[in-house]
Short mmCIF file of N, CA, C and O in Angstrom, two decimals:
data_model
loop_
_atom_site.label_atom_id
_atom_site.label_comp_id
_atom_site.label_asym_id
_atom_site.label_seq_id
_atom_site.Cartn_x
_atom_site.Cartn_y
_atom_site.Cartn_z
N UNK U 16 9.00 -23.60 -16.82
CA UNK U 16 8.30 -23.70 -18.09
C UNK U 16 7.63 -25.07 -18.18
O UNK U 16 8.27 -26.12 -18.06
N UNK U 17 6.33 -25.03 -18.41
CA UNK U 17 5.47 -26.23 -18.56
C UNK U 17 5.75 -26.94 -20.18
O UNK U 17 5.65 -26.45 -21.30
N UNK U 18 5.99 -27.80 -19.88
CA UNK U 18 6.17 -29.06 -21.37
C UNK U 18 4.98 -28.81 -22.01
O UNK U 18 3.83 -28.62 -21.61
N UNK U 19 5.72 -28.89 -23.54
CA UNK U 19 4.46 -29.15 -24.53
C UNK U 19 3.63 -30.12 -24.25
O UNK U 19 4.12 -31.17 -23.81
N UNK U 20 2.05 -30.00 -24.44
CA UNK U 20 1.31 -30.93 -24.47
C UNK U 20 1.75 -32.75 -25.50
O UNK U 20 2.55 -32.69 -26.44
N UNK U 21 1.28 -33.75 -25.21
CA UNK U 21 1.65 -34.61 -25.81
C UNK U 21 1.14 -34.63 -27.58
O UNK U 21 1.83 -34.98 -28.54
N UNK U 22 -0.29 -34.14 -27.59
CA UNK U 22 -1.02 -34.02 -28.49
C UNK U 22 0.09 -33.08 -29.60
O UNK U 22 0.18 -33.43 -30.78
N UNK U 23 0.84 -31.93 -29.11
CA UNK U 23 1.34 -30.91 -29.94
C UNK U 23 2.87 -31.75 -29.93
O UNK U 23 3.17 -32.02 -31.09
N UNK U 24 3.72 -32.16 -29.12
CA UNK U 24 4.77 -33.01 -29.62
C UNK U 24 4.53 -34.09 -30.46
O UNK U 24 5.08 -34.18 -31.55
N UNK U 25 3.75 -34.90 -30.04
CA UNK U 25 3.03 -36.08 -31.17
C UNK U 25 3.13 -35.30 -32.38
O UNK U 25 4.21 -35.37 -32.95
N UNK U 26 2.24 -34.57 -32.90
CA UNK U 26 2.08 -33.82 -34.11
C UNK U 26 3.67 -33.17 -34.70
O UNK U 26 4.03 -33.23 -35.87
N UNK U 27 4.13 -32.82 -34.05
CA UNK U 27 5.88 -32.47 -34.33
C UNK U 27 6.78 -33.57 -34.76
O UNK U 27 7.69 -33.58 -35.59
N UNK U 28 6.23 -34.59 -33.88
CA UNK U 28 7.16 -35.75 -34.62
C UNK U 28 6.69 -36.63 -35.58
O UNK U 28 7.34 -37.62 -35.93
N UNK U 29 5.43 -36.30 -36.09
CA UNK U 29 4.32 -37.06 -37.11
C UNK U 29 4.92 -36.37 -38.32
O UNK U 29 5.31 -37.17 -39.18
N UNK U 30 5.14 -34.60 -38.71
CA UNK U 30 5.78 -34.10 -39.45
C UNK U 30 7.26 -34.07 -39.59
O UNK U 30 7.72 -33.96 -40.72
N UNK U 31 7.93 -34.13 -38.72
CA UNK U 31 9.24 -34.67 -38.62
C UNK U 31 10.01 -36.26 -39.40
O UNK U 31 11.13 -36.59 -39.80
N UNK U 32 8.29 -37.09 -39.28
CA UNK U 32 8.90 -38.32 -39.47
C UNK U 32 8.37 -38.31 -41.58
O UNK U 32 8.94 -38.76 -42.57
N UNK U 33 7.39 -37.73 -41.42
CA UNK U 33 7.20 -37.25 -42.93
C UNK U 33 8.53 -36.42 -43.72
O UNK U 33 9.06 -36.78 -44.77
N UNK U 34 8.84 -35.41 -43.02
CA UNK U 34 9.78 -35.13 -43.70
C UNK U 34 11.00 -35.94 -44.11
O UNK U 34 11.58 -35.89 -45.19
N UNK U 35 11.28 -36.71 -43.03
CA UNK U 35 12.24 -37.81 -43.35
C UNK U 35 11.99 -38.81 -44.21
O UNK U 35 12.81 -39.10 -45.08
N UNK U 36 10.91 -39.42 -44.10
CA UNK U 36 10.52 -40.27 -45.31
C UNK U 36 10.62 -39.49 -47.14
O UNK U 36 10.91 -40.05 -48.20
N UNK U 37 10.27 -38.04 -46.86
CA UNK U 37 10.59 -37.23 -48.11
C UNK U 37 11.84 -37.53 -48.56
O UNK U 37 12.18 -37.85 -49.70
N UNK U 38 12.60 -37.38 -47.45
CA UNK U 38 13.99 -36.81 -48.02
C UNK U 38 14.58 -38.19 -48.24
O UNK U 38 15.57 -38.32 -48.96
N UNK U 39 13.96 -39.31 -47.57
CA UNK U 39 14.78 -40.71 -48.04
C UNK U 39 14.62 -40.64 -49.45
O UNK U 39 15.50 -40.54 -50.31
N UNK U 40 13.44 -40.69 -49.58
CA UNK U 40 12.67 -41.12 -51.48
C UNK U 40 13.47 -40.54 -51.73
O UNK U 40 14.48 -41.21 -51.94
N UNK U 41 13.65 -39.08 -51.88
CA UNK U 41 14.32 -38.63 -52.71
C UNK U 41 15.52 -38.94 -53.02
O UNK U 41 15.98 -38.93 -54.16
N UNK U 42 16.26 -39.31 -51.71
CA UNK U 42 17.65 -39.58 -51.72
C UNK U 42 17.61 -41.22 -52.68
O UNK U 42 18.42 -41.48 -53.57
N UNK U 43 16.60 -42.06 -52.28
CA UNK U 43 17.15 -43.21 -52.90
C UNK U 43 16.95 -42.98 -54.38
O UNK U 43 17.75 -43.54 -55.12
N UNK U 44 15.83 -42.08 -55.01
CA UNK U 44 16.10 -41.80 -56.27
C UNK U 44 17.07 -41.29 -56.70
O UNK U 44 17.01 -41.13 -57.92
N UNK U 45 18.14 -40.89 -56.16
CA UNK U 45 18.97 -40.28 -56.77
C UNK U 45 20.29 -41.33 -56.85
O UNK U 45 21.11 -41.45 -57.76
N UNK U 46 20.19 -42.04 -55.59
CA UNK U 46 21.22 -42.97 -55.45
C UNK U 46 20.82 -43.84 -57.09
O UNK U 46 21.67 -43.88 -57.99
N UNK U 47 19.58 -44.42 -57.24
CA UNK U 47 19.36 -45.46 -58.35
C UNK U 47 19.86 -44.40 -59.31
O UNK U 47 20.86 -44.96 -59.78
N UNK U 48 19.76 -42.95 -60.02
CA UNK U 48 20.14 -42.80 -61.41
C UNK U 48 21.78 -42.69 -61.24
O UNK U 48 22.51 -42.65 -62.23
N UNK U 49 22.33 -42.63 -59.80
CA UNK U 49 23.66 -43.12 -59.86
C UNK U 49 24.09 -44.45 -60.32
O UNK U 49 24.99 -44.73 -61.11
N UNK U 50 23.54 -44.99 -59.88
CA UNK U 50 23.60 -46.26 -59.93
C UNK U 50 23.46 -46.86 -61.29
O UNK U 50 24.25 -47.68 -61.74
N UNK U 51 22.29 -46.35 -62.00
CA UNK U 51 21.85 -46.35 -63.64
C UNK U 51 23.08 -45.72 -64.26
O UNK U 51 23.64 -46.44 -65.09
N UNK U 52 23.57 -44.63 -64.06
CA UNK U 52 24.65 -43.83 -64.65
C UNK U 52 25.93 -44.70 -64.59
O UNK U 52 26.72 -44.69 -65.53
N UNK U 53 26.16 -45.47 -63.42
CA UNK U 53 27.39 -46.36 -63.23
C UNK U 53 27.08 -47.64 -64.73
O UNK U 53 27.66 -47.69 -65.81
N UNK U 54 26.17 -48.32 -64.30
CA UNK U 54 25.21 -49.04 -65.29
C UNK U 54 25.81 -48.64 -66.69
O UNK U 54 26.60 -49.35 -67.31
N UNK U 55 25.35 -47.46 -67.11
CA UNK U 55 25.58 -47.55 -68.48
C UNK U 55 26.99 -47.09 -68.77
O UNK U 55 27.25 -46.83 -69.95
N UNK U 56 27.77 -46.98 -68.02
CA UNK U 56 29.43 -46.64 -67.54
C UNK U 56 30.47 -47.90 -68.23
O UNK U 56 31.19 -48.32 -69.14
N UNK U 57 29.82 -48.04 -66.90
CA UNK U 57 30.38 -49.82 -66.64
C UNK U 57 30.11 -51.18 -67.99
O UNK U 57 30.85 -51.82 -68.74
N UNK U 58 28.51 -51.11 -67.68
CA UNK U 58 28.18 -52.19 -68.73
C UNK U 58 27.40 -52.83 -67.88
O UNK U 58 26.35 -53.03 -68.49
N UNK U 59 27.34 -53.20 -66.96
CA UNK U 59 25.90 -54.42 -66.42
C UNK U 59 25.82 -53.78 -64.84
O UNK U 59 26.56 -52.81 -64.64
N UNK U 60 25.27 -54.09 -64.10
CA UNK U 60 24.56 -54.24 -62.98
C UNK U 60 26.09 -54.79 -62.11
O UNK U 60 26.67 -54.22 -61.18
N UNK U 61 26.40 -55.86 -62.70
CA UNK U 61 27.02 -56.79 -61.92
C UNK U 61 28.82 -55.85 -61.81
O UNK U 61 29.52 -55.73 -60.80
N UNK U 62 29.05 -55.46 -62.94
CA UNK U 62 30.15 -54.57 -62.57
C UNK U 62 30.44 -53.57 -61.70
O UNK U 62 31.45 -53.30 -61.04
N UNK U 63 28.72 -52.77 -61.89
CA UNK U 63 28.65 -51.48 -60.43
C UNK U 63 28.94 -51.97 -59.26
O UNK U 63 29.93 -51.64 -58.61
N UNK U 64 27.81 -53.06 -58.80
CA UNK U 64 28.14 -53.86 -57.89
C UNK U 64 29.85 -54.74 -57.66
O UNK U 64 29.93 -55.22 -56.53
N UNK U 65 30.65 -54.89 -58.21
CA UNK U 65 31.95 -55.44 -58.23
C UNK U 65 32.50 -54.07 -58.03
O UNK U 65 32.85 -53.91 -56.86
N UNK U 66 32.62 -53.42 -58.50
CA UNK U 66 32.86 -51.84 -58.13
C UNK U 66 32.78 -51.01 -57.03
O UNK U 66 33.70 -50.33 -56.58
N UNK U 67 31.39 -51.11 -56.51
CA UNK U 67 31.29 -50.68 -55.18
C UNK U 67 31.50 -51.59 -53.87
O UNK U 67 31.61 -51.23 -52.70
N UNK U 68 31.51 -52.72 -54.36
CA UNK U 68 31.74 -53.89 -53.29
C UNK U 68 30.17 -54.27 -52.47
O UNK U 68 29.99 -54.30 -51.25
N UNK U 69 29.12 -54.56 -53.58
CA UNK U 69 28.17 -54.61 -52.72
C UNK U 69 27.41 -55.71 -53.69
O UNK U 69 27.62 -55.21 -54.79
N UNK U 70 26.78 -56.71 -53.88
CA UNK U 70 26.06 -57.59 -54.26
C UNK U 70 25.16 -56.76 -55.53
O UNK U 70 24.49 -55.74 -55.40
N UNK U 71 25.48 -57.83 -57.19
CA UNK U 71 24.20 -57.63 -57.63
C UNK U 71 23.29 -57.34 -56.92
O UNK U 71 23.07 -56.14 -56.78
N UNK U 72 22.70 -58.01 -56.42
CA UNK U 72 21.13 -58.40 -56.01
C UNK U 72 20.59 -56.96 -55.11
O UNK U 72 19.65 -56.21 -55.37
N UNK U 73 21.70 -56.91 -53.84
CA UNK U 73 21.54 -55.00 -53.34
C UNK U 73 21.37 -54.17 -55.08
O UNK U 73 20.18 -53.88 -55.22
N UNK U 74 21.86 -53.92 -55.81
CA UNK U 74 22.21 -53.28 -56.87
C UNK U 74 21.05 -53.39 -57.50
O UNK U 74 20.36 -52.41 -57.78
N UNK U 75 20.73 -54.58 -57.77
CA UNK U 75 19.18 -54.45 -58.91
C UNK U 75 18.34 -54.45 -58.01
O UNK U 75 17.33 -54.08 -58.62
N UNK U 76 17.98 -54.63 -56.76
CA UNK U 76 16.99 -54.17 -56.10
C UNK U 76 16.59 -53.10 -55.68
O UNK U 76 15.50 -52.85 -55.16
N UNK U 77 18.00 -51.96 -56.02
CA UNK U 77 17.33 -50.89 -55.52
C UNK U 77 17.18 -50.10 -56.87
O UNK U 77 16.66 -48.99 -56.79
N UNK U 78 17.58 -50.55 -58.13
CA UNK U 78 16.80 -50.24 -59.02
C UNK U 78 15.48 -50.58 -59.59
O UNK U 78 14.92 -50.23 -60.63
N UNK U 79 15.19 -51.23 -58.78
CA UNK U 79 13.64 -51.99 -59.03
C UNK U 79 12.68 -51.26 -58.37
O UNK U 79 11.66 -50.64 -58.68
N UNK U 80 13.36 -51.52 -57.30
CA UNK U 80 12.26 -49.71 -56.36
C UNK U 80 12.60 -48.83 -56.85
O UNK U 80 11.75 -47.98 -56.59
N UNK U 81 13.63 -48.22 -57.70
CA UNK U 81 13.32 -47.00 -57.77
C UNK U 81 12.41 -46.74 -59.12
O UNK U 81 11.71 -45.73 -59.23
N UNK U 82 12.45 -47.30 -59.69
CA UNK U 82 10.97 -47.86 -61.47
C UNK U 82 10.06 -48.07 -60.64
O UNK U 82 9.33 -47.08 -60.64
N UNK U 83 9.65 -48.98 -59.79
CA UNK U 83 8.45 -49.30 -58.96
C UNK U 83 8.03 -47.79 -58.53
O UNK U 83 7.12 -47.13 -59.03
N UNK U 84 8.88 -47.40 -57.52
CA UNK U 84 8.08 -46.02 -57.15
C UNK U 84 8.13 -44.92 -58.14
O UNK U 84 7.21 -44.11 -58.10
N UNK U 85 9.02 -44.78 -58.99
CA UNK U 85 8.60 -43.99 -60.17
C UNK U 85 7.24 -44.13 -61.13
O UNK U 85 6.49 -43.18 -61.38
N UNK U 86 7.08 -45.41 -61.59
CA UNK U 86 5.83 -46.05 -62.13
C UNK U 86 4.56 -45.59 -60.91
O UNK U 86 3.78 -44.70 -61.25
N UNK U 87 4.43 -46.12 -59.78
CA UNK U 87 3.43 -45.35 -58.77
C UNK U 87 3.34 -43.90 -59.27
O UNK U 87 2.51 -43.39 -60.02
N UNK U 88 4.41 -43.35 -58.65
CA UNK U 88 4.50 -41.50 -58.92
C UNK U 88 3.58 -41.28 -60.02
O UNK U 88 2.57 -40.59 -59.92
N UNK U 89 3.98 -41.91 -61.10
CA UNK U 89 3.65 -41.18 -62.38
C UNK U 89 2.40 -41.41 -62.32
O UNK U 89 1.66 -40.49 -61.98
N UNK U 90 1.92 -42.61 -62.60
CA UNK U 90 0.26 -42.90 -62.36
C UNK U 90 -0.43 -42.64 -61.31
O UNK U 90 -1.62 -42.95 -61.44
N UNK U 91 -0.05 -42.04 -59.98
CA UNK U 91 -1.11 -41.31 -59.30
C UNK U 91 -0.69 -39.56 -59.75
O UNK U 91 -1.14 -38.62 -59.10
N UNK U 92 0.01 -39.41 -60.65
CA UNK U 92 -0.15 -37.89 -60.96
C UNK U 92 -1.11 -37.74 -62.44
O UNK U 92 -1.59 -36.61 -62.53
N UNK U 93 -1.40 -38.47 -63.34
CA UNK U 93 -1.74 -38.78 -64.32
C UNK U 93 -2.94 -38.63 -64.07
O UNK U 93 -3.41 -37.88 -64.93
N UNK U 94 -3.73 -38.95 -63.31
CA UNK U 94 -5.15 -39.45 -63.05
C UNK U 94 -5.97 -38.00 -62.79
O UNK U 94 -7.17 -38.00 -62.55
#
């Protein structure tokens, strides 16, 4: 059996690597309204983080991307 052309594997892993980038976003949005949900649980940022054992700063940063890319989302669907 002769191998796929490069042109048609290329293209397999061009959609492959899209889909993965899908499923990150999505996943990190979901991680941040966990994270928001701990948030309003807890009481600050800094407790989730003391909680999960991972730095404010990891903690509000990935709530910052996830408003950042929400704010994008919304305004290129708006238009």
């Amino acid at each position: 059996m002769e191998p796929k052309p490069w042109r048609e594997r290329l293209a397999e892993e061009e959609r492959l690597l899209e889909q993965l980038r899908d499923l990150t976003s999505e996943s990190a949005a979901r991680r941040a309204q966990a994270l928001r949900d701990g948030v309003a649980e807890l009481g600050t940022v800094a407790d989730v983080a003391r909680d999960r054992g991972r730095s404010w700063q990891a903690v509000d940063q990935a709530l910052k991307r996830d408003a950042k890319r929400a704010s994008k989302k919304s305004a290129t669907t708006t238009e």
